[in-house]
Amino acid sequence: MIALLFALFASSMTLAYFKLVRFSYAVFMLTLLMSAYWLKFHATTTLSIQL
């Protein structure tokens, strides 16, 4: 998932470089939403460590 987020951020920067700003903003916002979901998932799930 982290690799996907980095790839989406990189694609957003690449789209902005090629002057496709509207698509770049869309990918960036999608990536931010996915990042927030990923953070919430890791912050709220219980650890299943069995010692």
mmCIF file of C-alpha atoms in Angstrom:
data_model
loop_
_atom_site.group_PDB
_atom_site.id
_atom_site.type_symbol
_atom_site.label_atom_id
_atom_site.label_comp_id
_atom_site.label_asym_id
_atom_site.label_seq_id
_atom_site.Cartn_x
_atom_site.Cartn_y
_atom_site.Cartn_z
ATOM 1 C CA MET A 1 0.000 0.000 0.000
ATOM 2 C CA ILE A 2 2.822 2.386 0.807
ATOM 3 C CA ALA A 3 4.410 1.680 -2.569
ATOM 4 C CA LEU A 4 1.085 2.438 -4.239
ATOM 5 C CA LEU A 5 0.824 5.756 -2.397
ATOM 6 C CA PHE A 6 4.342 6.736 -3.430
ATOM 7 C CA ALA A 7 3.600 5.750 -7.029
ATOM 8 C CA LEU A 8 0.435 7.841 -7.044
ATOM 9 C CA PHE A 9 2.272 10.857 -5.607
ATOM 10 C CA ALA A 10 4.956 10.413 -8.268
ATOM 11 C CA SER A 11 2.361 10.164 -11.025
ATOM 12 C CA SER A 12 0.709 13.322 -9.723
ATOM 13 C CA MET A 13 4.029 15.168 -9.923
ATOM 14 C CA THR A 14 4.628 13.774 -13.407
ATOM 15 C CA LEU A 15 1.206 14.900 -14.598
ATOM 16 C CA ALA A 16 1.859 18.381 -13.228
ATOM 17 C CA TYR A 17 5.213 18.462 -15.008
ATOM 18 C CA PHE A 18 3.482 17.728 -18.321
ATOM 19 C CA LYS A 19 0.952 20.545 -17.705
ATOM 20 C CA LEU A 20 -1.970 18.221 -16.998
ATOM 21 C CA VAL A 21 -2.816 20.113 -13.847
ATOM 22 C CA ARG A 22 -6.465 19.064 -13.529
ATOM 23 C CA PHE A 23 -5.557 15.359 -13.663
ATOM 24 C CA SER A 24 -2.668 16.009 -11.317
ATOM 25 C CA TYR A 25 -4.995 17.563 -8.734
ATOM 26 C CA ALA A 26 -7.408 14.643 -9.056
ATOM 27 C CA VAL A 27 -4.684 12.039 -8.516
ATOM 28 C CA PHE A 28 -3.238 14.077 -5.639
ATOM 29 C CA MET A 29 -6.595 14.325 -3.876
ATOM 30 C CA LEU A 30 -7.254 10.623 -4.393
ATOM 31 C CA THR A 31 -3.853 9.849 -2.902
ATOM 32 C CA LEU A 32 -4.509 12.094 0.098
ATOM 33 C CA LEU A 33 -7.809 10.335 0.737
ATOM 34 C CA MET A 34 -6.145 6.943 0.501
ATOM 35 C CA SER A 35 -3.382 8.116 2.849
ATOM 36 C CA ALA A 36 -5.932 9.290 5.412
ATOM 37 C CA TYR A 37 -7.742 5.949 5.209
ATOM 38 C CA TRP A 38 -4.450 4.060 5.599
ATOM 39 C CA LEU A 39 -3.502 6.156 8.636
ATOM 40 C CA LYS A 40 -6.923 5.643 10.247
ATOM 41 C CA PHE A 41 -6.742 1.912 9.578
ATOM 42 C CA HIS A 42 -3.363 1.593 11.273
ATOM 43 C CA ALA A 43 -4.269 3.886 14.148
ATOM 44 C CA THR A 44 -7.501 2.130 15.079
ATOM 45 C CA THR A 45 -6.945 -1.599 14.466
ATOM 46 C CA THR A 46 -5.837 -3.754 17.328
ATOM 47 C CA LEU A 47 -2.545 -5.547 17.125
ATOM 48 C CA SER A 48 -2.826 -9.303 16.944
ATOM 49 C CA ILE A 49 0.507 -10.096 18.547
ATOM 50 C CA GLN A 50 0.420 -13.341 20.470
ATOM 51 C CA LEU A 51 3.284 -13.670 22.901
#
